[in-house]
Amino acid sequence: MNIVILDGYTINPGDLSWDKIEKLGDRLTVFDATPQDKVLMRAENCDVLMVSKCLITREIMEKCPSLKYIGVTATGYNNVDVQAAADLGIAVTHVPAYSTNAVAQHTIALMLEIANHVGLHNQSVQHGQWSASKYFCYWKKPIVLLAGKSLGIIGYGAIGKKVATIAKALGMTVNIYSREPEDAMKSDFVSLHCPLTPENEKMVNTQFLVNMKPGAFLINTARGQLVDERALADALKAGFIGGAALDVLAEEPPAENCPLIGLENCIITPHMAWAPKEMRQAVIDILAANLQGWLSGHRCNRVD
């Protein structure tokens, strides 16, 4: 059995092992990344294909006669034509709910960065500004006390619930959008944790942003396409909201002309919330378990 991983670098840049997957086949080939125009060439002779971001279309599947199994190396699987796979008898699995603790942690880290500006003040000290100060302390931006502030959560699945638990421990009031849409929208912080669907694509648009509490902050560790980036950039420049902190963008890596990059009141991290070593190891473990389950005739994390 020939196993091909099309984009393995982000899961394992060299600090983990593919052994658990390699043992399940006769041959394992791992590509760090695969341009879309090389997907077919690299996949056409494999029995098992593992993929994170590359698009696996009906046309590609039809031109891969030995393909029997697609293992999506992430939770979202909208890059695979699942209906085409079902029509062609190809099993499709994914890796659900592995990163709850990591994404919740990163969400809170972004909120704390907004509140305390730790990076800004470390940079200030490293550049000698504290040594040159005549005072024992200073702050370059206002520091926000989270206790007593409100957090609106849109998407109350495992990650949203975990974020709510931590926020409450910090003394925040939590408003769940599905229960209290008005309170959630008017919270001091609004955090997105919902899956991307055709219905909610660009749900954070001009009207959404205008309806937020003036001076509030938007946090997105879910999917970049939930946000109309031009509308958010305009709102940030106009001061409709206080700022944004994003771990995801509509296009990744972003284009040089991304309207959000370079804005002083917009923090952006490179889609890293899921990436602690423990989480990446969990991905490999689940990928191996899914494949072993399929080989044994079980439906482990099947989406087809």
PDB file of C-alpha atoms in Angstrom, residues 36 40 55-65 67 70 79-90:
ATOM      1  CA  GLN A  36      -2.037  22.706  -6.480  1.00  0.00           C
ATOM      2  CA  LEU A  40      -2.257  15.017  -9.379  1.00  0.00           C
ATOM      3  CA  LEU A  55      -7.885  20.817  -3.039  1.00  0.00           C
ATOM      4  CA  ILE A  56      -8.884  17.249  -3.854  1.00  0.00           C
ATOM      5  CA  THR A  57     -11.493  17.543  -6.577  1.00  0.00           C
ATOM      6  CA  ARG A  58     -13.587  14.975  -8.413  1.00  0.00           C
ATOM      7  CA  GLU A  59     -11.293  15.355 -11.423  1.00  0.00           C
ATOM      8  CA  ILE A  60      -8.215  14.527  -9.356  1.00  0.00           C
ATOM      9  CA  MET A  61      -9.884  11.511  -7.756  1.00  0.00           C
ATOM     10  CA  GLU A  62     -11.043  10.187 -11.118  1.00  0.00           C
ATOM     11  CA  LYS A  63      -7.464  10.345 -12.397  1.00  0.00           C
ATOM     12  CA  CYS A  64      -6.109   8.402  -9.399  1.00  0.00           C
ATOM     13  CA  PRO A  65      -7.360   4.859 -10.136  1.00  0.00           C
ATOM     14  CA  LEU A  67      -6.889   5.817  -4.587  1.00  0.00           C
ATOM     15  CA  ILE A  70      -8.223  10.201   1.830  1.00  0.00           C
ATOM     16  CA  ASN A  79     -11.021  21.091   0.575  1.00  0.00           C
ATOM     17  CA  VAL A  80     -12.160  17.568  -0.356  1.00  0.00           C
ATOM     18  CA  ASP A  81     -15.144  16.848  -2.615  1.00  0.00           C
ATOM     19  CA  VAL A  82     -16.743  14.399  -0.203  1.00  0.00           C
ATOM     20  CA  GLN A  83     -19.669  13.616  -2.519  1.00  0.00           C
ATOM     21  CA  ALA A  84     -17.299  12.731  -5.341  1.00  0.00           C
ATOM     22  CA  ALA A  85     -15.323  10.501  -2.969  1.00  0.00           C
ATOM     23  CA  ALA A  86     -18.519   8.693  -1.951  1.00  0.00           C
ATOM     24  CA  ASP A  87     -19.504   8.244  -5.604  1.00  0.00           C
ATOM     25  CA  LEU A  88     -16.088   6.757  -6.339  1.00  0.00           C
ATOM     26  CA  GLY A  89     -15.988   4.537  -3.252  1.00  0.00           C
ATOM     27  CA  ILE A  90     -13.146   6.456  -1.611  1.00  0.00           C
TER      28      ILE A  90
END
